[in-house]
Structures are given as structure tokens and as C-alpha cells.
mmCIF file of C-alpha atoms in Angstrom:
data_model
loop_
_atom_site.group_PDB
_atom_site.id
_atom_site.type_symbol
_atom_site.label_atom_id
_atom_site.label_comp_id
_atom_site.label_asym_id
_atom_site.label_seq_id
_atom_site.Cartn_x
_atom_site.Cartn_y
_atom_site.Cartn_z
ATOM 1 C CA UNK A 1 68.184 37.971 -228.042
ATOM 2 C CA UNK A 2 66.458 35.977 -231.125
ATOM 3 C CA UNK A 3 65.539 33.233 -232.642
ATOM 4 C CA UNK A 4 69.200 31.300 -234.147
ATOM 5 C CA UNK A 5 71.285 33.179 -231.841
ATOM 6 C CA UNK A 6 74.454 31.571 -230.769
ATOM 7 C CA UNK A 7 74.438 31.983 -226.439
ATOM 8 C CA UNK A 8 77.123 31.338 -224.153
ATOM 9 C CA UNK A 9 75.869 29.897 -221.005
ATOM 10 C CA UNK A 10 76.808 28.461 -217.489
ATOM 11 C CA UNK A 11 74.182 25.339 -216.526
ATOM 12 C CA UNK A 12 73.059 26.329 -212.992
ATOM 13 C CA UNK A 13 70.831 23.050 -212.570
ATOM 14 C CA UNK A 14 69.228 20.376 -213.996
ATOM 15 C CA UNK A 15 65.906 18.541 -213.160
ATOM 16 C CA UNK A 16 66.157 15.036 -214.520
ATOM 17 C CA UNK A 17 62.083 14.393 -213.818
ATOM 18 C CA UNK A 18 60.652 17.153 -216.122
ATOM 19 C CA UNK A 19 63.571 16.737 -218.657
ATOM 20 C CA UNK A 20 64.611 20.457 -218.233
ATOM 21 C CA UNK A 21 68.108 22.909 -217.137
ATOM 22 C CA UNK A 22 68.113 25.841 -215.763
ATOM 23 C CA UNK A 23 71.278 28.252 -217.424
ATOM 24 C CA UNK A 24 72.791 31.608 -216.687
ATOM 25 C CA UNK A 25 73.985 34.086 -219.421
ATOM 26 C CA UNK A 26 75.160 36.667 -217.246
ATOM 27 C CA UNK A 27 77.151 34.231 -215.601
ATOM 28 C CA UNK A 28 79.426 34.436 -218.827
ATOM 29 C CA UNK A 29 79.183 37.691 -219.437
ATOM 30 C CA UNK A 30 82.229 38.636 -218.170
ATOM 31 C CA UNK A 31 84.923 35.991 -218.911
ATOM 32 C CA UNK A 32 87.904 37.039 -216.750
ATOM 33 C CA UNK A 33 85.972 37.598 -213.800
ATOM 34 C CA UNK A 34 83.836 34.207 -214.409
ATOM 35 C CA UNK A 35 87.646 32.599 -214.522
ATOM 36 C CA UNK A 36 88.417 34.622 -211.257
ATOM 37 C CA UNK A 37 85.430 33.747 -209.397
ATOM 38 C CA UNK A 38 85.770 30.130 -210.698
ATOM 39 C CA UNK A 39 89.511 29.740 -209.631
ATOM 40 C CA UNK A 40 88.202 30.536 -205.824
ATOM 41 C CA UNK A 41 88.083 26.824 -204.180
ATOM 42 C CA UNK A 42 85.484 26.776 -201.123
ATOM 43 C CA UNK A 43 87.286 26.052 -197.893
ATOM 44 C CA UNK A 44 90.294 27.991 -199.409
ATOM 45 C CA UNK A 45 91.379 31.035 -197.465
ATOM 46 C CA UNK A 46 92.008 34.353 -199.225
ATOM 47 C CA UNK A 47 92.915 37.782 -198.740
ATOM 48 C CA UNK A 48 91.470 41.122 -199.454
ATOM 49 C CA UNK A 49 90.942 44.690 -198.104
ATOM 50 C CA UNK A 50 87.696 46.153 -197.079
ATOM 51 C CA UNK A 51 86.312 48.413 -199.135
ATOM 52 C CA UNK A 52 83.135 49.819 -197.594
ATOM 53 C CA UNK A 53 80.860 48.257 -194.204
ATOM 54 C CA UNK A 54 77.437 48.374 -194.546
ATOM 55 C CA UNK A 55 74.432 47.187 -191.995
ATOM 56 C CA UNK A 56 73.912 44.373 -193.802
ATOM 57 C CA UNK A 57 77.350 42.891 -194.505
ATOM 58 C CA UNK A 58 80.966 44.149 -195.934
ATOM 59 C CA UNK A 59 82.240 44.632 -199.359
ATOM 60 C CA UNK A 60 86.020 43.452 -200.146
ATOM 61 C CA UNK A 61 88.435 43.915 -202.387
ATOM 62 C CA UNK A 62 90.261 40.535 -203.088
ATOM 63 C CA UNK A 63 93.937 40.441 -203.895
ATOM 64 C CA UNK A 64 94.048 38.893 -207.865
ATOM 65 C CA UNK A 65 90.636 39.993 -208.205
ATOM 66 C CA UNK A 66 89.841 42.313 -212.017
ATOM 67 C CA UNK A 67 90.632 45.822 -211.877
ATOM 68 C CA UNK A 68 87.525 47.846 -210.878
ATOM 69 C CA UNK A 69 85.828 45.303 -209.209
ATOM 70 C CA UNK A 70 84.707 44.384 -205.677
ATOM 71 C CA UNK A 71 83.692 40.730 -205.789
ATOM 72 C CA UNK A 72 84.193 39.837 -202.138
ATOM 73 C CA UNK A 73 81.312 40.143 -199.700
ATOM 74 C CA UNK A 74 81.303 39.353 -196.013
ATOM 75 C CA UNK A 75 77.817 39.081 -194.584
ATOM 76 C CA UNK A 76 77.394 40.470 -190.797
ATOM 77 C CA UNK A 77 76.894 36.761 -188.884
ATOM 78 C CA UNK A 78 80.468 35.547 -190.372
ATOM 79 C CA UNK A 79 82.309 38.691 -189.127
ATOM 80 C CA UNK A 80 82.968 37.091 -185.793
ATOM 81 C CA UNK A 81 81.535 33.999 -183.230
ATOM 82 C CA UNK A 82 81.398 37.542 -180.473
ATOM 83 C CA UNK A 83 77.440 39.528 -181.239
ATOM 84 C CA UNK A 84 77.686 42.315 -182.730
ATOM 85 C CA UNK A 85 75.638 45.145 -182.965
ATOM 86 C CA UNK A 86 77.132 46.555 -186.818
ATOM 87 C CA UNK A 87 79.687 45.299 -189.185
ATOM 88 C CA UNK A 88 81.605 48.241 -188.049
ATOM 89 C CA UNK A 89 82.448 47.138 -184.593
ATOM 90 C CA UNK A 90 84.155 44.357 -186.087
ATOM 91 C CA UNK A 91 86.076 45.998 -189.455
ATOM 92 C CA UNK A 92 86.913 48.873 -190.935
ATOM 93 C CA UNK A 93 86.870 50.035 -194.307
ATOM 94 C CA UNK A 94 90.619 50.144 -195.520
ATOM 95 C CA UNK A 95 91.655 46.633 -193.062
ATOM 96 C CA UNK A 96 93.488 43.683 -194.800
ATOM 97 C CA UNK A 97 91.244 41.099 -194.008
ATOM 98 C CA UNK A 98 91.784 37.125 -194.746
ATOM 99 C CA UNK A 99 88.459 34.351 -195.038
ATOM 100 C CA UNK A 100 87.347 31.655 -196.343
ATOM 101 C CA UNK A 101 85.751 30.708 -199.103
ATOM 102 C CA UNK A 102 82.545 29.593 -198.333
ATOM 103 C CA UNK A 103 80.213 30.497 -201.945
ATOM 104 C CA UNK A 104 81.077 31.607 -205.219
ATOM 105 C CA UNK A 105 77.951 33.062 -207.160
ATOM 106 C CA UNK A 106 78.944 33.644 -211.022
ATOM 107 C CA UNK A 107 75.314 34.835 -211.897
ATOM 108 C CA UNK A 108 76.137 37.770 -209.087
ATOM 109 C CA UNK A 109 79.861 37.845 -209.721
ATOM 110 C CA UNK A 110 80.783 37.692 -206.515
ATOM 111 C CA UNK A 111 82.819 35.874 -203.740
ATOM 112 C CA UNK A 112 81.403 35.433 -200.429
ATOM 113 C CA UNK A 113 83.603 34.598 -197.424
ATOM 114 C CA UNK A 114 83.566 33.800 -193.864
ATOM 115 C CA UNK A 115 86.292 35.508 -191.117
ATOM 116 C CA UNK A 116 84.517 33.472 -188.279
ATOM 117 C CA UNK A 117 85.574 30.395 -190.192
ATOM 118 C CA UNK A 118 89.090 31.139 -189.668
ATOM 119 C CA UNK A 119 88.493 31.932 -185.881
ATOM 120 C CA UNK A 120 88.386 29.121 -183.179
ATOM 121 C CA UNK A 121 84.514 28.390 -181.889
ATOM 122 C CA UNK A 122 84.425 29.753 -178.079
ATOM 123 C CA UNK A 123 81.914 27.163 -177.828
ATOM 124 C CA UNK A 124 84.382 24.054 -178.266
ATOM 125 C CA UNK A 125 85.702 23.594 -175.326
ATOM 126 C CA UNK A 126 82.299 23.607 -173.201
ATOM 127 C CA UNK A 127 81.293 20.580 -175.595
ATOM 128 C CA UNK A 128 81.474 17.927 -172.932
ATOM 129 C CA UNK A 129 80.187 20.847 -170.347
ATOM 130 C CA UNK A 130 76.734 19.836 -169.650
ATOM 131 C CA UNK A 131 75.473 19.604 -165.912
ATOM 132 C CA UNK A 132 78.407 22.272 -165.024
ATOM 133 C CA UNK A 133 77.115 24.728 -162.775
ATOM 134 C CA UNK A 134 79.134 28.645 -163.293
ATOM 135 C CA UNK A 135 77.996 32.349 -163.649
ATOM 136 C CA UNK A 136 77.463 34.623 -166.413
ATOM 137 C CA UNK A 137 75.854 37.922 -166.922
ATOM 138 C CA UNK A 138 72.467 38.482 -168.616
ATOM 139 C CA UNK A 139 72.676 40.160 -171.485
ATOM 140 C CA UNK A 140 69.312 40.421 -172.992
ATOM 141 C CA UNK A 141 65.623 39.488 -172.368
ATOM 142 C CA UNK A 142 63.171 38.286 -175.037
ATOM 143 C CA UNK A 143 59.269 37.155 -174.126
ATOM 144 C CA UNK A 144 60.696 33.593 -173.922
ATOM 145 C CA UNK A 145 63.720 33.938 -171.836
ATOM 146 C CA UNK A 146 66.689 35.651 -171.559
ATOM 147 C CA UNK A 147 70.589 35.065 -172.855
ATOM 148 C CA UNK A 148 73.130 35.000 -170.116
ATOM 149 C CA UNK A 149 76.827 35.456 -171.697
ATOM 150 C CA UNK A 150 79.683 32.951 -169.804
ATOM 151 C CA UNK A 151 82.564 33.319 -171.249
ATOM 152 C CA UNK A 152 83.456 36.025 -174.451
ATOM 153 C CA UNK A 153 81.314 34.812 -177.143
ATOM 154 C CA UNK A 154 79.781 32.133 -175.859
ATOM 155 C CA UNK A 155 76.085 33.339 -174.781
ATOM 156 C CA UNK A 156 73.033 30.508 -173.988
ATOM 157 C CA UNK A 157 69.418 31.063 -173.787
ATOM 158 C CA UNK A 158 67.645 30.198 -170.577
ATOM 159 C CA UNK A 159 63.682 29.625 -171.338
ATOM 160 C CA UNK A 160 61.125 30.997 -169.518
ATOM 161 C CA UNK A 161 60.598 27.343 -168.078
ATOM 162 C CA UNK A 162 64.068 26.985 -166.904
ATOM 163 C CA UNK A 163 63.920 30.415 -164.136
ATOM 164 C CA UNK A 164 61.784 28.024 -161.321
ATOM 165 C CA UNK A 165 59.311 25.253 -161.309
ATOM 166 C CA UNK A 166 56.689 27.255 -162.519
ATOM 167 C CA UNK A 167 57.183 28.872 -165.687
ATOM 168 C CA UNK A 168 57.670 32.973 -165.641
ATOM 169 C CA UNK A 169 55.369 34.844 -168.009
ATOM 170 C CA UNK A 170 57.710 37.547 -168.454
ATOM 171 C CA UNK A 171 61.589 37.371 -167.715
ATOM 172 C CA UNK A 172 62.389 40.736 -166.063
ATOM 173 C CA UNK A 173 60.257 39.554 -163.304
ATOM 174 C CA UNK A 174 63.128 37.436 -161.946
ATOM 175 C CA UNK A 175 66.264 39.245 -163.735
ATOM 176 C CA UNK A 176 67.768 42.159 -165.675
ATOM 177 C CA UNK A 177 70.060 42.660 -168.208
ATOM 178 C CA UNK A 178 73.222 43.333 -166.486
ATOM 179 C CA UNK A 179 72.408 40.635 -163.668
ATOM 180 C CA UNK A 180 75.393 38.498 -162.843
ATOM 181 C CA UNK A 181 73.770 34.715 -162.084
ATOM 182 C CA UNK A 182 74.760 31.172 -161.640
ATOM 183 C CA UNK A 183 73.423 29.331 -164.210
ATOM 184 C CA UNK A 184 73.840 25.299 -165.362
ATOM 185 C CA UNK A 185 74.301 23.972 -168.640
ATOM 186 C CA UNK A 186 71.608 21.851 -170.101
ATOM 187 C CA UNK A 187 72.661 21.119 -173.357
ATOM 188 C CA UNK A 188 75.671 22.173 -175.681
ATOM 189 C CA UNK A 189 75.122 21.985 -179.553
ATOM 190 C CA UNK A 190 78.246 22.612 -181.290
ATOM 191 C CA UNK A 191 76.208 21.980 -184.636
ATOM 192 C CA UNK A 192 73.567 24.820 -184.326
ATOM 193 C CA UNK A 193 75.863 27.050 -181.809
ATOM 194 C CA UNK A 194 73.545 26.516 -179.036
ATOM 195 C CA UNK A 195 73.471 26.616 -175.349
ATOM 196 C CA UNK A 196 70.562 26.007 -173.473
ATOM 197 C CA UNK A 197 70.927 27.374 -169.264
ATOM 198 C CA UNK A 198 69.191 26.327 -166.790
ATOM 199 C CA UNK A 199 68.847 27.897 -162.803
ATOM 200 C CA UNK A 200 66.113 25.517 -161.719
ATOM 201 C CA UNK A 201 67.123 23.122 -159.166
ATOM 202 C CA UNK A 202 70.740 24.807 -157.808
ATOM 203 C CA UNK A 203 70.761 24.046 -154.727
ATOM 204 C CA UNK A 204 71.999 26.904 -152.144
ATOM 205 C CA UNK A 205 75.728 25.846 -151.613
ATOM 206 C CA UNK A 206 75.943 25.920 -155.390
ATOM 207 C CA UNK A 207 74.816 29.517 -155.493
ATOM 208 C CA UNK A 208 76.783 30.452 -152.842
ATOM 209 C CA UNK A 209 79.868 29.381 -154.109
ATOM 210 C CA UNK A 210 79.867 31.445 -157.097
ATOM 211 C CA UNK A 211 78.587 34.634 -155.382
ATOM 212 C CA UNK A 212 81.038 37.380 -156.385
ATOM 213 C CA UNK A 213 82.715 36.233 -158.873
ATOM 214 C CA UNK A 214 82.926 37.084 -162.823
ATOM 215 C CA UNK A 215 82.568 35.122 -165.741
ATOM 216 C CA UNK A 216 86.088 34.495 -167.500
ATOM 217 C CA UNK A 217 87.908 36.291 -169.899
ATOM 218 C CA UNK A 218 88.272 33.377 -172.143
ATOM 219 C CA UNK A 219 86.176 30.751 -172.504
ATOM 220 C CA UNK A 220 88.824 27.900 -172.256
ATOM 221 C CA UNK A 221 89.290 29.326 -168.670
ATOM 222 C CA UNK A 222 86.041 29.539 -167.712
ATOM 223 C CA UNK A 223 85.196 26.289 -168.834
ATOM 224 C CA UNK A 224 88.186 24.810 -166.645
ATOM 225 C CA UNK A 225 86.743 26.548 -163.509
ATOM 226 C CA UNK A 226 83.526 25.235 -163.508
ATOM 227 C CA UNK A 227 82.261 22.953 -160.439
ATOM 228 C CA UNK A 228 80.139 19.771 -161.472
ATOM 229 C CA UNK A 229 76.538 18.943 -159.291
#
């Protein structure tokens, strides 16, 4: 690059205080993949095939896309609303695939997209859920708490100050992973994904009424099987 020389540039922002813009040349470097990429509304769905899963996310080949190239990329948390341990357990390399649209980075050249977005939130239909008493199964235990799944892919976190009265200093004191409980719901946030559980204050015919029993296979059924206190 010198002094005089003609550039062809993509303005990536502007800051209107300090009178300057920010532009990409590698954005342009590549003309019929910058009108690919461009062409790719977000909150459109499109298709592709896998090409490779990696720890960190998965690579896709999207139909229209230039020859040689693998603009699509699928980044572990939108693989599925279920946890996952890998990208594997939820594709495989060589799987038609169809997402959304949810970035487009020209700089990068690539596409990324969202599978979950496609998929109906488990969570939904325990929106209006809170002060339901059911069960669930404890899945895992962090210093603050532990997460108790009820229903496939819908998992809360019960704090440390939500196990009795007095707050626990350490979980596994008063549960295991594995532990089937009966658990209320304090609070639902369909924005953040959230559930926040609660076992304080149950009284014993609540707890008794549960014993035995397994959290749903759905969460639409679970949700309709709950008991209010």
C-alpha cells in the first residue's frame, strides 16, 4: 500500500464526535464471496452441510456458497437449548443442517448461524410457572448451588441460600448429582434463559406427593403436571 493508491473499502463504523471511520479492505477482497455473504439476510434460514466439529463450534458448508469455501460457522451454545458436553453430541460432520442467520462478518468472510433458533425454547411453556412446586434431578454442583434439570432442556439453578433457612457453605452437604428432588420455581426469565429453584419452605405433604416420581419427558408435560402451593 502507498501514498495515491486507489483502495476499495467496506465502512465498518463511523464516530461522528472525533470526525473519523473505521474501513475494512479485506472485506473487499474477495468480491463474490463479499456479494455471497452480503446476500445472507439475518433472521433468514439457510441450509448447509457440516463440514468438520470442533470443541469450540462447527464449520459448514452453505448451499450457494463459492466453490472452495466454508463460510458457515455454528458456535457450540447455538447447537441446541439441551447442554452439551461437545459439538459432536449434537452434529456430525457430513449432516445437512438448516439455521438462521444470526451475523454476517465480511472482514472474516464468514456466516454465522444459529440451529437453536430454529428449535422451540423448552423454557416457554413454564413462563407463567412460578410458585409451581415439581421434581427434577440434580445434575451438577458448583460452590454456589447446584442445577436441578425438570424437564429435557430446561435446567434451573438453586443457590446455596435457597437449600434451608440457613445458607449451606457447600452444596453436596445436602445433595448429589443424580439426586431426584422436589423443587419450586422462583422465577422464570425467558429473556436470559433462567430458572431460579427453590426447596426452602415445602411443606411435607408437598414433598410427599412427588416422592417417586420422574421428571417428564417433555417439558410441555411436565409443566402441565405441576401442583400449585
Amino acid at each position: 500500500m502507498s501514498i495515491g493508491q486507489r483502495l476499495t473499502f467496506e465502512v465498518i463504523a463511523v464516530d461522528w464526535q472525533q470526525e473519523r471511520v473505521w474501513a475494512s479492505a479485506s472485506a473487499c477482497e474477495d468480491p463474490t464471496l463479499r456479494a455471497f455473504l452480503l446476500g445472507l439476510r439475518r433472521g433468514a434460514t439457510h441450509q448447509g452441510q457440516v463440514q468438520s466439529v470442533h470443541n469450540f463450534g462447527v464449520f459448514v458448508n452453505l448451499v450457494g456458497e463459492p466453490a472452495g469455501l466454508c463460510i458457515g460457522f455454528i458456535r457450540g451454545p447455538e447447537l441446541s437449548w439441551l447442554r452439551i458436553d461437545h459439538p459432536a453430541d449434537a452434529v456430525a460432520a457430513g449432516q445437512r443442517v438448516v439455521g438462521e442467520s444470526i451475523d454476517v462478518d465480511t472482514r472474516r468472510g464468514q456466516a454465522q448461524l444459529s440451529l437453536k433458533a430454529l428449535q422451540e425454547d423448552p423454557l416457554v411453556p413454564f413462563a407463567n410457572k412460578a410458585g409451581f412446586v415439581t421434581t427434577g434431578t440434580v445434575t451438577k454442583l458448583i460452590p454456589f448451588g447446584a442445577f436441578v434439570r425438570i424437564a429435557d432442556g430446561v435446567e434451573g439453578l438453586m443457590h446455596n441460600t435457597e437449600f434451608r433457612d440457613e445458607p449451606v457453605e457447600d452444596p453436596g452437604q445436602i445433595v448429589s448429582e443424580g439426586d431426584e428432588i422436589t423443587v419450586r420455581i422462583l422465577e422464570v426469565d425467558l429473556t436470559r434463559h433462567r430458572l431460579t429453584l427453590s426447596v426452602r419452605n415445602l411443606t411435607p405433604e408437598r414433598k410427599r406427593s412427588f416422592r417417586g416420581t420422574k421428571p417428564a419427558a417433555s417439558s410441555q408435560s411436565a409443566a402441565d403436571r405441576w401442583c400449585h402451593q
